[in-house]
Amino acid sequence: MKILITGAKGLVGRALVEHCSASGDEVFKYDHHALDIADARAVESEINAQRPDAVINCAAWTDVDGCETNPEKAEQVNSLGPENLARASSNVNAVLITISTDYVFDGEKEGFYTQRDQPRPISVYGRFKLEGERRAQAAHARTIVVRTGYIFGPGGKNFLSNVVSKAQRGEKLKAIRDYWGTPTYGHDLAIRLRELAIVDLPGIYHVVSSGDGASFETFSVEALRLAGLSSDLLEVIDGDSLGRPAPRPRNSRMKCLLSEKIGLQPLPHWQDGLAHFINHG
Ligand SMILES: NC(=O)c1ccc[n+]([C@@H]2O[C@H](COP(=O)([O-])OP(=O)(O)OC[C@H]3O[C@@H](n4cnc5c(N)ncnc54)[C@H](OP(=O)(O)O)[C@@H]3O)[C@@H](O)[C@H]2O)c1
């Protein structure tokens, strides 16, 4: 397959480039510097030049608090970006996968969010990610939206990806106890993204690692246990005590109604992904 990957130096982008290359695909990888997804002309020109079978969009402005204070940039990247990619993918009849987020939900539900639940974003980031889903779907029928959340893996800048390395450096870890999601290993997500490109069935998929979910605290405790490190460095806090600009959903655990129906196996458990991440980097 010829696969064009945007955001190739991000957490998911790296894992996907590695997996597709190892699978024998012809990979056209673009980091932010090489292709700005907010630049419609550049997006069209690159996709026309490469004529890929699949475009997988791993690019996004993922700074949730930054989006809250700079909605114009959030809209350009997270809403218009996917639309630009969808238009250009439509021109060459490539399947488009664009990654979205659990933050399209408000977090008020008790259980797991499925595709039957109505999105109701409570942050600017969530609002424009949802708009990005819808713009991409409206511009190109062969669009697959993959909602995921609480991702961890090599190269990640987020809290979950850095629990062990911070503890190894003796840094204190402020672990939030009252916000819950479904931790998802970037490597396993990458495998599923490629499978979905091959399956080529448009729609919205919730792709997360298996398990009942975790709070930042339960994830951190497990990470330190697997790494053989003491949990003395953990300071357990309430999320609201951080006074962050953007509200987050308290519960954004997700499940997929579609994947198993089309013959895809559940992803491995997040604890297995975490053990793999800790042991293999
Ligand atoms: N990490 C999570 O827990 C999480 C949860 C739910 C959903 N997601 C979604 O998963 C996807 C992948 O996220 P990630 O975790 O891999 O995030 P990441 O590590 O922040 O990677 C995103 C990449 O996109 C690049 N980028 C930013 N603006 C761009 C633009 N205008 N054009 C092209 N590239 C741009 C960034 O480059 P620079 O850093 O150089 O700007 C970065 O390399 C995103 O759609 C995100 O919304 C992530």
CSV table of C-alpha atoms and ligand atoms in Angstrom, one decimal:
chain,number,residue,atom,x,y,z
A,1,MET,CA,0.0,0.0,0.0
A,2,LYS,CA,1.1,3.6,-0.6
A,3,ILE,CA,0.4,5.4,2.7
A,4,LEU,CA,0.8,9.1,3.3
A,5,ILE,CA,1.2,10.0,7.0
A,6,THR,CA,0.9,13.5,8.5
A,7,GLY,CA,2.2,14.4,11.9
A,8,ALA,CA,4.9,11.8,11.4
A,9,LYS,CA,7.0,12.9,14.4
A,10,GLY,CA,4.2,12.8,17.0
A,11,LEU,CA,3.5,10.0,19.4
A,12,VAL,CA,1.1,8.1,17.0
A,13,GLY,CA,2.8,9.3,13.8
A,14,ARG,CA,6.1,7.7,14.8
A,15,ALA,CA,4.5,4.4,15.8
A,16,LEU,CA,2.6,4.4,12.5
A,17,VAL,CA,5.5,5.1,10.3
A,18,GLU,CA,7.5,2.4,12.0
A,19,HIS,CA,4.7,-0.2,11.7
A,20,CYS,CA,3.8,0.6,8.0
A,21,SER,CA,7.5,0.6,7.0
A,22,ALA,CA,8.0,-2.8,8.7
A,23,SER,CA,4.8,-4.1,7.0
A,24,GLY,CA,6.3,-3.3,3.6
A,25,ASP,CA,4.2,-0.3,2.7
A,26,GLU,CA,5.5,2.6,0.6
A,27,VAL,CA,5.4,5.3,3.2
A,28,PHE,CA,5.3,9.1,2.5
A,29,LYS,CA,5.9,10.7,5.9
A,30,TYR,CA,5.4,14.4,6.7
A,31,ASP,CA,6.3,16.0,9.9
A,32,HIS,CA,4.9,19.5,10.8
A,33,HIS,CA,7.8,21.2,9.1
A,34,ALA,CA,7.3,19.3,5.8
A,35,LEU,CA,3.6,19.7,5.6
A,36,ASP,CA,1.3,22.0,7.6
A,37,ILE,CA,-2.2,20.5,7.4
A,38,ALA,CA,-3.8,23.9,7.8
A,39,ASP,CA,-2.3,24.9,4.4
A,40,ALA,CA,-4.9,23.7,1.9
A,41,ARG,CA,-2.7,24.4,-1.1
A,42,ALA,CA,0.3,22.5,0.2
A,43,VAL,CA,-1.9,19.6,1.3
A,44,GLU,CA,-3.5,19.3,-2.2
A,45,SER,CA,-0.1,19.6,-3.9
A,46,GLU,CA,1.6,16.8,-1.8
A,47,ILE,CA,-1.4,14.4,-2.1
A,48,ASN,CA,-1.7,15.0,-5.8
A,49,ALA,CA,2.0,14.4,-6.2
A,50,GLN,CA,2.2,11.1,-4.2
A,51,ARG,CA,-1.3,9.7,-5.2
A,52,PRO,CA,-1.4,7.5,-2.1
A,53,ASP,CA,-3.9,4.7,-1.5
A,54,ALA,CA,-4.4,5.9,2.0
A,55,VAL,CA,-3.9,9.1,3.9
A,56,ILE,CA,-3.6,8.8,7.7
A,57,ASN,CA,-3.8,12.0,9.6
A,58,CYS,CA,-1.8,11.9,12.9
A,59,ALA,CA,-1.3,15.7,12.9
A,60,ALA,CA,-3.1,17.8,15.4
A,61,TRP,CA,-2.6,20.7,17.8
A,62,THR,CA,-2.8,18.5,21.0
A,63,ASP,CA,-2.1,21.2,23.6
A,64,VAL,CA,-5.6,21.2,25.1
A,65,ASP,CA,-5.0,24.3,27.3
A,66,GLY,CA,-3.3,26.1,24.4
A,67,CYS,CA,-6.4,25.5,22.3
A,68,GLU,CA,-8.6,27.0,25.0
A,69,THR,CA,-6.7,30.3,24.8
A,70,ASN,CA,-6.0,30.3,21.0
A,71,PRO,CA,-9.2,29.1,19.4
A,72,GLU,CA,-8.2,30.5,15.9
A,73,LYS,CA,-5.2,28.2,15.7
A,74,ALA,CA,-7.2,25.3,17.2
A,75,GLU,CA,-9.7,25.7,14.4
A,76,GLN,CA,-7.1,26.0,11.6
A,77,VAL,CA,-5.3,22.9,12.6
A,78,ASN,CA,-7.9,20.6,14.2
A,79,SER,CA,-11.0,21.5,12.2
A,80,LEU,CA,-9.8,22.9,8.8
A,81,GLY,CA,-6.8,20.6,8.7
A,82,PRO,CA,-8.8,17.4,8.4
A,83,GLU,CA,-11.1,19.0,5.9
A,84,ASN,CA,-8.1,20.0,3.7
A,85,LEU,CA,-6.9,16.4,3.8
A,86,ALA,CA,-10.3,15.1,3.0
A,87,ARG,CA,-10.7,17.3,-0.1
A,88,ALA,CA,-7.3,16.3,-1.4
A,89,SER,CA,-7.9,12.6,-0.6
A,90,SER,CA,-11.1,12.8,-2.5
A,91,ASN,CA,-9.3,14.2,-5.6
A,92,VAL,CA,-7.1,11.1,-5.8
A,93,ASN,CA,-9.8,8.7,-4.4
A,94,ALA,CA,-7.6,7.7,-1.4
A,95,VAL,CA,-9.2,6.5,1.9
A,96,LEU,CA,-8.7,9.0,4.7
A,97,ILE,CA,-8.3,8.1,8.3
A,98,THR,CA,-8.3,11.1,10.7
A,99,ILE,CA,-7.7,10.7,14.4
A,100,SER,CA,-10.1,12.3,16.8
A,101,THR,CA,-10.5,12.2,20.6
A,102,ASP,CA,-12.5,11.1,23.6
A,103,TYR,CA,-12.7,14.8,24.5
A,104,VAL,CA,-15.6,15.2,22.1
A,105,PHE,CA,-17.7,13.8,25.0
A,106,ASP,CA,-18.7,15.8,28.1
A,107,GLY,CA,-17.7,13.1,30.6
A,108,GLU,CA,-21.1,13.0,32.4
A,109,LYS,CA,-21.8,9.4,31.4
A,110,GLU,CA,-21.3,6.6,34.0
A,111,GLY,CA,-20.1,3.9,31.7
A,112,PHE,CA,-18.3,3.7,28.4
A,113,TYR,CA,-19.0,6.1,25.5
A,114,THR,CA,-19.9,4.3,22.2
A,115,GLN,CA,-20.8,5.7,18.8
A,116,ARG,CA,-24.5,5.8,20.0
A,117,ASP,CA,-23.6,8.6,22.4
A,118,GLN,CA,-24.1,12.2,21.4
A,119,PRO,CA,-20.8,14.2,21.5
A,120,ARG,CA,-20.9,17.3,23.6
A,121,PRO,CA,-17.5,18.8,23.8
A,122,ILE,CA,-16.7,21.0,26.8
A,123,SER,CA,-13.4,22.5,25.6
A,124,VAL,CA,-12.2,24.4,22.6
A,125,TYR,CA,-10.0,21.5,21.7
A,126,GLY,CA,-12.9,19.0,21.8
A,127,ARG,CA,-15.2,21.4,19.9
A,128,PHE,CA,-12.8,21.8,17.0
A,129,LYS,CA,-11.8,18.1,16.9
A,130,LEU,CA,-15.5,17.3,16.6
A,131,GLU,CA,-15.8,19.9,13.8
A,132,GLY,CA,-12.8,18.3,12.1
A,133,GLU,CA,-14.5,14.9,12.1
A,134,ARG,CA,-17.6,16.4,10.6
A,135,ARG,CA,-15.9,18.5,8.0
A,136,ALA,CA,-13.8,15.6,6.8
A,137,GLN,CA,-16.8,13.3,6.6
A,138,ALA,CA,-18.7,16.0,4.6
A,139,ALA,CA,-15.9,16.5,2.2
A,140,HIS,CA,-15.0,12.9,1.4
A,141,ALA,CA,-17.2,9.8,1.7
A,142,ARG,CA,-14.2,7.5,2.1
A,143,THR,CA,-13.4,9.1,5.6
A,144,ILE,CA,-12.8,6.9,8.6
A,145,VAL,CA,-12.8,8.8,12.0
A,146,VAL,CA,-10.8,7.1,14.7
A,147,ARG,CA,-11.6,8.4,18.2
A,148,THR,CA,-9.0,7.4,20.8
A,149,GLY,CA,-7.7,8.6,24.1
A,150,TYR,CA,-5.2,8.5,27.0
A,151,ILE,CA,-2.4,7.4,24.5
A,152,PHE,CA,1.0,6.4,25.7
A,153,GLY,CA,4.2,5.4,24.0
A,154,PRO,CA,7.7,6.3,22.9
A,155,GLY,CA,8.3,9.9,22.0
A,156,GLY,CA,5.1,11.0,23.8
A,157,LYS,CA,5.2,14.4,25.5
A,158,ASN,CA,2.1,13.7,27.6
A,159,PHE,CA,1.9,12.7,31.3
A,160,LEU,CA,1.2,9.0,30.7
A,161,SER,CA,4.2,8.5,28.4
A,162,ASN,CA,6.6,10.0,30.9
A,163,VAL,CA,5.6,8.5,34.3
A,164,VAL,CA,8.5,6.0,34.4
A,165,SER,CA,11.2,8.3,32.9
A,166,LYS,CA,10.3,11.0,35.4
A,167,ALA,CA,10.3,8.6,38.3
A,168,GLN,CA,13.7,7.3,37.2
A,169,ARG,CA,15.0,10.8,37.4
A,170,GLY,CA,13.6,11.2,40.9
A,171,GLU,CA,11.0,13.8,39.8
A,172,LYS,CA,7.7,14.1,41.7
A,173,LEU,CA,4.6,12.9,39.8
A,174,LYS,CA,1.2,14.7,40.3
A,175,ALA,CA,-1.2,11.9,39.5
A,176,ILE,CA,-4.9,12.9,39.1
A,177,ARG,CA,-7.2,10.4,40.8
A,178,ASP,CA,-10.6,11.6,39.6
A,179,TYR,CA,-10.4,11.7,35.8
A,180,TRP,CA,-10.8,8.4,34.0
A,181,GLY,CA,-10.2,7.2,30.4
A,182,THR,CA,-9.2,4.1,28.4
A,183,PRO,CA,-5.4,4.1,28.2
A,184,THR,CA,-4.2,3.2,24.7
A,185,TYR,CA,-0.8,2.0,23.6
A,186,GLY,CA,0.4,3.9,20.6
A,187,HIS,CA,1.9,0.8,19.0
A,188,ASP,CA,-1.3,-1.1,19.1
A,189,LEU,CA,-3.3,1.9,17.9
A,190,ALA,CA,-0.9,2.1,14.9
A,191,ILE,CA,-1.6,-1.5,14.0
A,192,ARG,CA,-5.3,-0.9,14.1
A,193,LEU,CA,-5.0,2.2,12.0
A,194,ARG,CA,-3.3,0.3,9.2
A,195,GLU,CA,-5.9,-2.5,9.4
A,196,LEU,CA,-8.7,0.0,9.1
A,197,ALA,CA,-7.1,1.5,6.0
A,198,ILE,CA,-7.2,-1.9,4.5
A,199,VAL,CA,-10.8,-2.7,5.6
A,200,ASP,CA,-11.8,0.7,4.0
A,201,LEU,CA,-15.2,0.9,5.6
A,202,PRO,CA,-16.1,4.6,6.3
A,203,GLY,CA,-17.5,5.5,9.7
A,204,ILE,CA,-16.6,6.4,13.3
A,205,TYR,CA,-14.5,3.9,15.2
A,206,HIS,CA,-13.6,4.0,18.9
A,207,VAL,CA,-10.1,2.5,19.1
A,208,VAL,CA,-8.7,2.0,22.6
A,209,SER,CA,-6.7,-0.7,24.4
A,210,SER,CA,-8.8,-3.3,26.2
A,211,GLY,CA,-9.6,-3.1,29.9
A,212,ASP,CA,-11.9,-1.2,32.2
A,213,GLY,CA,-10.0,2.0,31.9
A,214,ALA,CA,-7.9,3.9,34.4
A,215,SER,CA,-7.4,7.2,36.1
A,216,PHE,CA,-4.0,8.9,35.9
A,217,GLU,CA,-3.4,7.6,39.4
A,218,THR,CA,-4.2,4.0,38.7
A,219,PHE,CA,-2.1,4.1,35.5
A,220,SER,CA,0.9,5.6,37.3
A,221,VAL,CA,0.7,3.1,40.1
A,222,GLU,CA,0.7,0.2,37.5
A,223,ALA,CA,3.5,1.8,35.5
A,224,LEU,CA,5.7,2.2,38.6
A,225,ARG,CA,5.0,-1.4,39.7
A,226,LEU,CA,5.9,-2.8,36.3
A,227,ALA,CA,9.1,-0.8,36.2
A,228,GLY,CA,10.0,-2.0,39.7
A,229,LEU,CA,10.0,1.6,41.0
A,230,SER,CA,8.7,2.9,44.3
A,231,SER,CA,5.4,4.8,44.3
A,232,ASP,CA,6.8,7.2,47.0
A,233,LEU,CA,7.2,9.9,44.3
A,234,LEU,CA,3.5,9.9,43.5
A,235,GLU,CA,1.4,12.8,44.8
A,236,VAL,CA,-2.2,12.0,44.3
A,237,ILE,CA,-4.3,15.1,43.5
A,238,ASP,CA,-7.8,16.1,42.3
A,239,GLY,CA,-7.7,17.3,38.7
A,240,ASP,CA,-9.4,20.5,39.5
A,241,SER,CA,-6.7,21.5,41.9
A,242,LEU,CA,-4.4,22.1,38.9
A,243,GLY,CA,-6.5,25.1,37.7
A,244,ARG,CA,-6.0,24.3,34.1
A,245,PRO,CA,-7.6,26.7,31.5
A,246,ALA,CA,-9.5,23.9,29.6
A,247,PRO,CA,-12.1,21.7,31.2
A,248,ARG,CA,-11.7,18.0,30.6
A,249,PRO,CA,-14.3,15.2,30.7
A,250,ARG,CA,-14.2,13.4,34.1
A,251,ASN,CA,-15.0,10.1,32.5
A,252,SER,CA,-14.1,9.6,28.8
A,253,ARG,CA,-13.8,5.8,28.7
A,254,MET,CA,-14.8,4.4,25.3
A,255,LYS,CA,-15.9,1.2,23.6
A,256,CYS,CA,-16.4,0.4,20.0
A,257,LEU,CA,-19.7,-0.9,18.6
A,258,LEU,CA,-18.3,-1.6,15.1
A,259,SER,CA,-14.8,-3.2,15.3
A,260,GLU,CA,-15.8,-6.7,16.4
A,261,LYS,CA,-18.8,-6.8,14.1
A,262,ILE,CA,-16.4,-6.4,11.2
A,263,GLY,CA,-14.1,-9.1,12.5
A,264,LEU,CA,-11.4,-7.0,14.2
A,265,GLN,CA,-10.1,-8.4,17.5
A,266,PRO,CA,-10.1,-6.2,20.5
A,267,LEU,CA,-6.7,-4.5,21.1
A,268,PRO,CA,-4.5,-6.0,23.7
A,269,HIS,CA,-5.1,-4.9,27.4
A,270,TRP,CA,-3.5,-1.5,28.3
A,271,GLN,CA,-1.5,-3.2,31.0
A,272,ASP,CA,0.1,-5.5,28.4
A,273,GLY,CA,0.8,-2.5,26.2
A,274,LEU,CA,2.3,-0.7,29.2
A,275,ALA,CA,4.6,-3.7,30.0
A,276,HIS,CA,5.7,-3.8,26.4
A,277,PHE,CA,6.4,0.0,26.4
A,278,ILE,CA,8.4,-0.2,29.6
A,279,ASN,CA,10.4,-3.2,28.5
A,280,HIS,CA,11.1,-2.3,24.9
A,281,GLY,CA,10.9,1.5,25.0
B,1,LIG,N1,-2.1,11.9,23.1
B,1,LIG,C1,-3.3,11.6,23.5
B,1,LIG,O1,-3.6,11.1,24.6
B,1,LIG,C2,-4.5,11.7,22.6
B,1,LIG,C3,-5.8,11.5,23.1
B,1,LIG,C4,-6.9,11.5,22.2
B,1,LIG,C5,-6.7,11.8,20.9
B,1,LIG,N2,-5.4,12.1,20.4
B,1,LIG,C6,-5.3,12.4,19.0
B,1,LIG,O2,-4.4,11.5,18.4
B,1,LIG,C7,-3.7,12.2,17.3
B,1,LIG,C8,-2.2,12.0,17.5
B,1,LIG,O3,-1.8,12.7,18.7
B,1,LIG,P1,-0.4,12.4,19.4
B,1,LIG,O4,-0.7,11.9,20.7
B,1,LIG,O5,0.5,11.7,18.5
B,1,LIG,O6,0.0,13.9,19.5
B,1,LIG,P2,1.5,14.6,19.3
B,1,LIG,O7,2.5,13.7,19.9
B,1,LIG,O8,1.3,16.0,19.9
B,1,LIG,O9,1.6,14.7,17.8
B,1,LIG,C9,1.0,15.6,16.9
B,1,LIG,C10,1.9,16.0,15.8
B,1,LIG,O10,1.2,16.9,15.0
B,1,LIG,C11,2.1,17.9,14.6
B,1,LIG,N3,1.4,19.1,14.2
B,1,LIG,C12,0.8,20.1,14.9
B,1,LIG,N4,0.2,21.0,14.2
B,1,LIG,C13,0.4,20.6,12.9
B,1,LIG,C14,0.1,21.2,11.6
B,1,LIG,N5,-0.6,22.3,11.5
B,1,LIG,N6,0.4,20.5,10.5
B,1,LIG,C15,1.1,19.3,10.6
B,1,LIG,N7,1.5,18.8,11.7
B,1,LIG,C16,1.1,19.4,12.9
B,1,LIG,C17,3.0,18.1,15.8
B,1,LIG,O11,4.2,18.7,15.4
B,1,LIG,P3,4.8,19.9,16.3
B,1,LIG,O12,4.9,19.3,17.7
B,1,LIG,O13,6.2,20.1,15.6
B,1,LIG,O14,3.9,21.1,16.2
B,1,LIG,C18,3.1,16.7,16.3
B,1,LIG,O15,4.3,16.1,15.8
B,1,LIG,C19,-4.2,13.6,17.3
B,1,LIG,O16,-5.3,13.7,16.4
B,1,LIG,C20,-4.8,13.8,18.7
B,1,LIG,O17,-5.8,14.8,18.7
B,1,LIG,C21,-4.3,12.0,21.2
